[in-house]
Tab-separated table of C-alpha atoms and ligand atoms in Angstrom:
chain	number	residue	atom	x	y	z
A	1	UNK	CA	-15.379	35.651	39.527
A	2	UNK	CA	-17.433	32.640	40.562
A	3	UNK	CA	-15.104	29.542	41.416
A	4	UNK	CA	-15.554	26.424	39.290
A	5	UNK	CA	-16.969	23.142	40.389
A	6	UNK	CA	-15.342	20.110	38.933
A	7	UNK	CA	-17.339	17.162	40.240
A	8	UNK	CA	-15.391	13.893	40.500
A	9	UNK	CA	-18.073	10.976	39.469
A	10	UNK	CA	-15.998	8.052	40.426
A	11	UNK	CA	-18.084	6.734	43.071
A	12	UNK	CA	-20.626	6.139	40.672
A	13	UNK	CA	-18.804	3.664	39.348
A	14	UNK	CA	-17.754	2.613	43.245
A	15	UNK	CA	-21.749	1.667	43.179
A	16	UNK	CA	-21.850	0.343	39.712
A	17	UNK	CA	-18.682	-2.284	40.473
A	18	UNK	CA	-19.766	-3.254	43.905
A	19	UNK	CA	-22.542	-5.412	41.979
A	20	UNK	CA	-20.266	-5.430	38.577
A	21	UNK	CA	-24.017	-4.527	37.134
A	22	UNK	CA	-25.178	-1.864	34.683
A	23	UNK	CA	-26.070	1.128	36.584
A	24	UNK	CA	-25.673	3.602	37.911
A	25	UNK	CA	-23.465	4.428	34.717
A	26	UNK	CA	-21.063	7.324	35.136
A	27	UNK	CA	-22.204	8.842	31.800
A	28	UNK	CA	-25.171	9.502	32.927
A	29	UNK	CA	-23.958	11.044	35.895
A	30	UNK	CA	-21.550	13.536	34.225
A	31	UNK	CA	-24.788	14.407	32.200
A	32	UNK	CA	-26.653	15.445	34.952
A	33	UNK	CA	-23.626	16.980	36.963
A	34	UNK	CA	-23.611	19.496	33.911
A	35	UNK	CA	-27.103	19.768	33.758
A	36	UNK	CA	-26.891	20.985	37.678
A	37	UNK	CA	-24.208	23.170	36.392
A	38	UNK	CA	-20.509	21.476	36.831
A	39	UNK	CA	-17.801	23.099	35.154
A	40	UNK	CA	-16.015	20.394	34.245
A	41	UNK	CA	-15.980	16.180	35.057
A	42	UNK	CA	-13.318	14.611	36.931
A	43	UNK	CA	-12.509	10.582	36.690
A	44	UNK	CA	-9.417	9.005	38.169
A	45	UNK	CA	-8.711	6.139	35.936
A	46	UNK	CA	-6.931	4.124	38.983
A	47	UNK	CA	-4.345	1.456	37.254
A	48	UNK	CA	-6.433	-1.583	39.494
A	49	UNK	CA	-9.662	-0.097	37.788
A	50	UNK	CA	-11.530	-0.264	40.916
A	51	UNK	CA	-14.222	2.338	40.308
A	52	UNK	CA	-13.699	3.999	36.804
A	53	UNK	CA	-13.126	1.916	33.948
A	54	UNK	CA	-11.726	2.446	30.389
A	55	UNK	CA	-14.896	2.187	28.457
A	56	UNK	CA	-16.248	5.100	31.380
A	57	UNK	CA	-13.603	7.341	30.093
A	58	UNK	CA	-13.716	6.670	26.061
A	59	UNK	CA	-17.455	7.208	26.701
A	60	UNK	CA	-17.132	10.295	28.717
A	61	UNK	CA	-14.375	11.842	26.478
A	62	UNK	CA	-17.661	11.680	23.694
A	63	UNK	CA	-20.042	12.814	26.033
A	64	UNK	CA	-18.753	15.665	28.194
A	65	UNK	CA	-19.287	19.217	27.645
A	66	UNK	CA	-17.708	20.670	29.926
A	67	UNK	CA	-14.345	19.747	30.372
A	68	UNK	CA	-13.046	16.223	31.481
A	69	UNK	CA	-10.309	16.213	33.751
A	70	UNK	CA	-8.522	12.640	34.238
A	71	UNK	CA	-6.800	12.015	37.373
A	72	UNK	CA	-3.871	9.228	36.973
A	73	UNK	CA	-0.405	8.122	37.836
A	74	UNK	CA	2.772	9.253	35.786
A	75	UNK	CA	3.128	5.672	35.113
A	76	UNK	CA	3.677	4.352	31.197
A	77	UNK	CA	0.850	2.446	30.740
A	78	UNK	CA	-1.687	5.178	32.152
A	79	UNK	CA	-0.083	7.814	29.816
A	80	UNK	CA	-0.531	5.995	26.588
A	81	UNK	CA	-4.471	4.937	27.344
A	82	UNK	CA	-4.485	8.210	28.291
A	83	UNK	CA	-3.252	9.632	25.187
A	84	UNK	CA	-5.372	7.850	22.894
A	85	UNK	CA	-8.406	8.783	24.949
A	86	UNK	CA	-7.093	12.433	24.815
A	87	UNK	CA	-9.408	14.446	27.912
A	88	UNK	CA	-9.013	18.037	28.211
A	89	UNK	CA	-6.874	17.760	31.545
A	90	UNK	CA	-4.679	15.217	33.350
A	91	UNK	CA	-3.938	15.703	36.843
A	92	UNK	CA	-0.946	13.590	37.883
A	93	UNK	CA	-1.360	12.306	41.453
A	94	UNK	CA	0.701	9.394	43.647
A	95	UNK	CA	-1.152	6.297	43.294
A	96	UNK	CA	-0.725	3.574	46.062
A	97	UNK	CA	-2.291	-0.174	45.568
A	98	UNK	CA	-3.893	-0.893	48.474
A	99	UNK	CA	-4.993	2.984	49.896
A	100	UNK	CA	-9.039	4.022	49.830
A	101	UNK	CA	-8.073	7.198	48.449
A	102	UNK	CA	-5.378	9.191	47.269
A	103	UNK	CA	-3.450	9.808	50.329
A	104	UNK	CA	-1.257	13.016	50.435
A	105	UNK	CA	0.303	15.085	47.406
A	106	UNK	CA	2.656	14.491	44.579
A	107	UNK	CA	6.278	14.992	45.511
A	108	UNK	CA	7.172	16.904	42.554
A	109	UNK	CA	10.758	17.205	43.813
A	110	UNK	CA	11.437	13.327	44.397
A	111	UNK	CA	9.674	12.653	41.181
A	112	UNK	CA	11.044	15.639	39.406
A	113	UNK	CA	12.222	13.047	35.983
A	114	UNK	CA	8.734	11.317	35.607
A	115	UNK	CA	6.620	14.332	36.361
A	116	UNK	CA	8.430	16.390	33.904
A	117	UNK	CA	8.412	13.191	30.932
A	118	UNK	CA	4.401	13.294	31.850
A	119	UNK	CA	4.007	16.894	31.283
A	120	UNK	CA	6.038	17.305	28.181
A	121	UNK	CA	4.293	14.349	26.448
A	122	UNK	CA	1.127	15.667	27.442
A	123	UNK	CA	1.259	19.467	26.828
A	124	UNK	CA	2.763	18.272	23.713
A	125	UNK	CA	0.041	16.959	22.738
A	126	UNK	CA	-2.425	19.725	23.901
A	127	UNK	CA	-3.652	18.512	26.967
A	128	UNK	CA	-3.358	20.189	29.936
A	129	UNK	CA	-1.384	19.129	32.948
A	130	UNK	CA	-2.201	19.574	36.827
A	131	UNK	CA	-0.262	18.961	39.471
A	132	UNK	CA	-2.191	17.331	42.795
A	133	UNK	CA	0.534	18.723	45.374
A	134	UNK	CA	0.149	19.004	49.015
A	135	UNK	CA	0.438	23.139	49.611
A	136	UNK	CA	4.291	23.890	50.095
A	137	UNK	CA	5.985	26.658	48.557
A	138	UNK	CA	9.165	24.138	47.692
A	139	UNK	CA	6.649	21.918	45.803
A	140	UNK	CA	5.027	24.848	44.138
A	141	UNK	CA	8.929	26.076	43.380
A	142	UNK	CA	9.660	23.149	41.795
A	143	UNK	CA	6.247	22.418	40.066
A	144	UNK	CA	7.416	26.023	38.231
A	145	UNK	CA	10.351	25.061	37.493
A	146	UNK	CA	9.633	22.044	35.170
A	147	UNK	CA	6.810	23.736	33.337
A	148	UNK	CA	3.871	23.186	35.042
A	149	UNK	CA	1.044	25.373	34.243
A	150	UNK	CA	-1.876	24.806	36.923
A	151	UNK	CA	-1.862	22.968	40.552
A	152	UNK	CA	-4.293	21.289	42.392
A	153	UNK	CA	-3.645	22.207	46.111
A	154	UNK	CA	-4.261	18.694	48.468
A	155	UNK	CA	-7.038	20.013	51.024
A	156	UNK	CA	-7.337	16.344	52.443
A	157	UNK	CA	-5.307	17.928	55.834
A	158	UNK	CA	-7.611	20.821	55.834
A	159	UNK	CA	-10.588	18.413	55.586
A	160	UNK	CA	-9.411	16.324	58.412
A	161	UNK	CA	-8.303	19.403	61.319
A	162	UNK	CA	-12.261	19.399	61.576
A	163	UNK	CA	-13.769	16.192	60.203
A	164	UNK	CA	-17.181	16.428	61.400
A	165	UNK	CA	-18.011	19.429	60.103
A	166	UNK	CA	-16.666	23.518	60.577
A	167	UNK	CA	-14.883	24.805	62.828
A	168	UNK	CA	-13.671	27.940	62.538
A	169	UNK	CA	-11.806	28.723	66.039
A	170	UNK	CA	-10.149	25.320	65.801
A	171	UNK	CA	-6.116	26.405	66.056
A	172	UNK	CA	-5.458	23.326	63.173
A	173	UNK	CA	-8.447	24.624	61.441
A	174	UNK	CA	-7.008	27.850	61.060
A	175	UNK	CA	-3.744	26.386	60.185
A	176	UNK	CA	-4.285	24.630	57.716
A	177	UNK	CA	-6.823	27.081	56.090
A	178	UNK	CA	-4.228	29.659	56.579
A	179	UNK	CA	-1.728	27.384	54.468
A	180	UNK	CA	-4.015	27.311	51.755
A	181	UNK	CA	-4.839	31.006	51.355
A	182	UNK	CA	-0.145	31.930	51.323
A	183	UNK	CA	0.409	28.702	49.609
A	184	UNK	CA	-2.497	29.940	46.810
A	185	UNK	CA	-1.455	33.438	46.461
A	186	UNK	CA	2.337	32.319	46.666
A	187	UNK	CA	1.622	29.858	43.550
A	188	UNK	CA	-0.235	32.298	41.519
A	189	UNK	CA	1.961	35.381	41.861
A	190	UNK	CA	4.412	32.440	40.107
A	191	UNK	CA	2.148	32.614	37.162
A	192	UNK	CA	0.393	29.239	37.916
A	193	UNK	CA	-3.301	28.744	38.279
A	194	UNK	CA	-4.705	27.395	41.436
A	195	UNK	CA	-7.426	24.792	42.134
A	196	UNK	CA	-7.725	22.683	45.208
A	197	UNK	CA	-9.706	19.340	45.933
A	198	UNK	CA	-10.074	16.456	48.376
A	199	UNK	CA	-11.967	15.907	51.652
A	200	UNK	CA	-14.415	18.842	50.621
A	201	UNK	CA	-18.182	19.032	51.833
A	202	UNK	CA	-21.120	21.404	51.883
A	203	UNK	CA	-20.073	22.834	55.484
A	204	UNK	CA	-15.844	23.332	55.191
A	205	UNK	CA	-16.173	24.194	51.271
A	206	UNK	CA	-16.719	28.005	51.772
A	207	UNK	CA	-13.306	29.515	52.951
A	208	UNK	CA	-10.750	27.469	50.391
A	209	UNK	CA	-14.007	28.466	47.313
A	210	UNK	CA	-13.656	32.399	48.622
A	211	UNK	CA	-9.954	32.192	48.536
A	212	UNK	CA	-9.113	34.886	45.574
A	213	UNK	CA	-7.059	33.142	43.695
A	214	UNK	CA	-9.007	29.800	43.562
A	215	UNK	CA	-9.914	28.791	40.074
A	216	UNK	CA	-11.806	25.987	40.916
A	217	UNK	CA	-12.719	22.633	43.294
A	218	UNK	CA	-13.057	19.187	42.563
A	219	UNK	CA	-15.169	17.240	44.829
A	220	UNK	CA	-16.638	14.188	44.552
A	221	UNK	CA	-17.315	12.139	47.524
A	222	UNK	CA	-19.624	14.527	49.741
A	223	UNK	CA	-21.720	15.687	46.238
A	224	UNK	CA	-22.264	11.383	45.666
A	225	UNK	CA	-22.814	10.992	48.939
A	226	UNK	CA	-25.637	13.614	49.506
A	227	UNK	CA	-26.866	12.909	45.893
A	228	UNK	CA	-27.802	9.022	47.618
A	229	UNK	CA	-29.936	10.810	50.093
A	230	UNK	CA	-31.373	13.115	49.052
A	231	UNK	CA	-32.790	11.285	45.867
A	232	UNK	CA	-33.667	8.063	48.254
A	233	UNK	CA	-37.312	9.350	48.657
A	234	UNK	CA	-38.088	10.163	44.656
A	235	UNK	CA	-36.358	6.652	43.855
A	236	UNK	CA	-38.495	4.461	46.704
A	237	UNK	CA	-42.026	6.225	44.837
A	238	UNK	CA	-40.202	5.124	41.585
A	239	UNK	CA	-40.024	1.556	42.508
A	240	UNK	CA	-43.549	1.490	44.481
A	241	UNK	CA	-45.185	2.588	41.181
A	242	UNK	CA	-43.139	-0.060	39.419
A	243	UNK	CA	-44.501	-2.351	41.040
A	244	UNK	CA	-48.479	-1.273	41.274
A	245	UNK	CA	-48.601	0.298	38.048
A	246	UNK	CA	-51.666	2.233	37.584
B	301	LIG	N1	-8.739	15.772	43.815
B	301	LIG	C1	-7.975	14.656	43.732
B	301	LIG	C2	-6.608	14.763	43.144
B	301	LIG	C3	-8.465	13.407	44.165
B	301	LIG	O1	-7.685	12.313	44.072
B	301	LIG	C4	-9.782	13.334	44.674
B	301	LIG	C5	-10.345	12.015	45.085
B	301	LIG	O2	-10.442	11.185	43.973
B	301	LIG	C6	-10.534	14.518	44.735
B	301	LIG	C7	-9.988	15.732	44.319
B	301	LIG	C8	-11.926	14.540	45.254
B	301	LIG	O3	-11.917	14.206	46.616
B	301	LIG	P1	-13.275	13.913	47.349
B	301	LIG	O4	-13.885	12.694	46.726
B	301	LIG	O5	-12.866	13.703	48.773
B	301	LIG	O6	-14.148	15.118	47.163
């Protein structure tokens, strides 16, 4: 079975705040994510609201039709916008104030009481809960153990053994890679389903999407990033012929 794109739109919004303007607007983005063929459209509504803001989600919740997956903190005030806006998936993930990006996995066993409030209030409610862990078999144990019914495996480590690019003889290379493929078998023969995300691109993607038991990716940064170039040229003969209409 193909595995499934989710494609994270938040730095649409990144754009959209740097100018606090109208556009690009992330609903329009998810539309044409699905129209390229995303399975599913991930936010992270961040509690400073740096990129993604709540009238992006209500809006998105109406508009996506695919899936939207919300990426937040186990914190009170996230959970109850987040139940009200009611998206098809939450993945929980550590947030820290002042980092550029979410920086390393949950700890599921230091966090065990929050986690486990988060997940019963949400799959309560019939929305599905992920996990963003780093990949660890005691983490994956213990995600298990308090009901958790899907992970997202952290490949920010992966991402970084080789940063420019692919490198397949690379010894950390082929560590980390080799962590994800036990660490993803390991967690499914435990009954949970397995995606993976962060740090991704077009030329390290290939072995974590052709591990077996991987469900699906989300990636955001490198799909945003290459959308800005290679829709530069089409956008430059836009604004020429706006200004010499025929
Ligand atoms: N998964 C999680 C849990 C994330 O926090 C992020 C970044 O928002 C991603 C996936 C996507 O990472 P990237 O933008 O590097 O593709």
């Amino acid at each position: 079975m193909n595995t499934k794109l989710g494609v994270n739109i938040d730095h649409i919004a990144t754009i959209r705040q740097a100018r606090k303007a109208l556009e690009p607007d992330p609903v329009a983005a998810a539309y044409i994510a699905e129209s390229g063929g995303a399975d599913g459209i991930t936010i992270h509504l961040r509690s400073d609201r740096r990129h993604i803001q709540d009238r992006d989600l209500f809006l998105l919740r109406e508009t996506v039709k695919t899936r939207l997956n919300v990426e937040m903190a186990a914190t009170e005030g996230m959970i109850s916008v987040i139940r009200e806006a009611r998206p098809d998936t939450v993945t929980l993930v550590p947030e820290r104030p002042e980092e550029l990006t979410t920086e390393g996995g949950l700890n599921v066993i230091k966090y065990e009481a929050e986690i486990t409030k988060a997940i019963e209030i949400f799959q309560g409610e019939g929305i599905n809960v992920s996990l963003f862990i780093d990949p660890d078999e005691e983490q994956i144990d213990k995600s298990i153990s308090i009901g958790a019914a899907m992970v997202e495996l952290n490949t920010a480590a992966y991402a970084e053994a080789v940063p420019s690019g692919l490198n397949e003889f690379d010894p950390g290379f082929v560590k980390c890679r080799d962590e994800l493929r036990r660490v993803s078998s390991y967690a499914a023969s435990g009954g949970l389903r397995v995606l993976a995300g962060h740090g991704l691109t077009y030329r390290n993607v290939y072995p974590v999407s052709s591990i077996p038991e991987m469900e699906e990716l989300n990636i955001g940064h490198n799909i945003i990033a290459r959308a800005s170039l290679v829709g530069l040229k089409l956008a430059v003969e836009e604004m020429l012929a706006a200004m010499n209409p025929r």
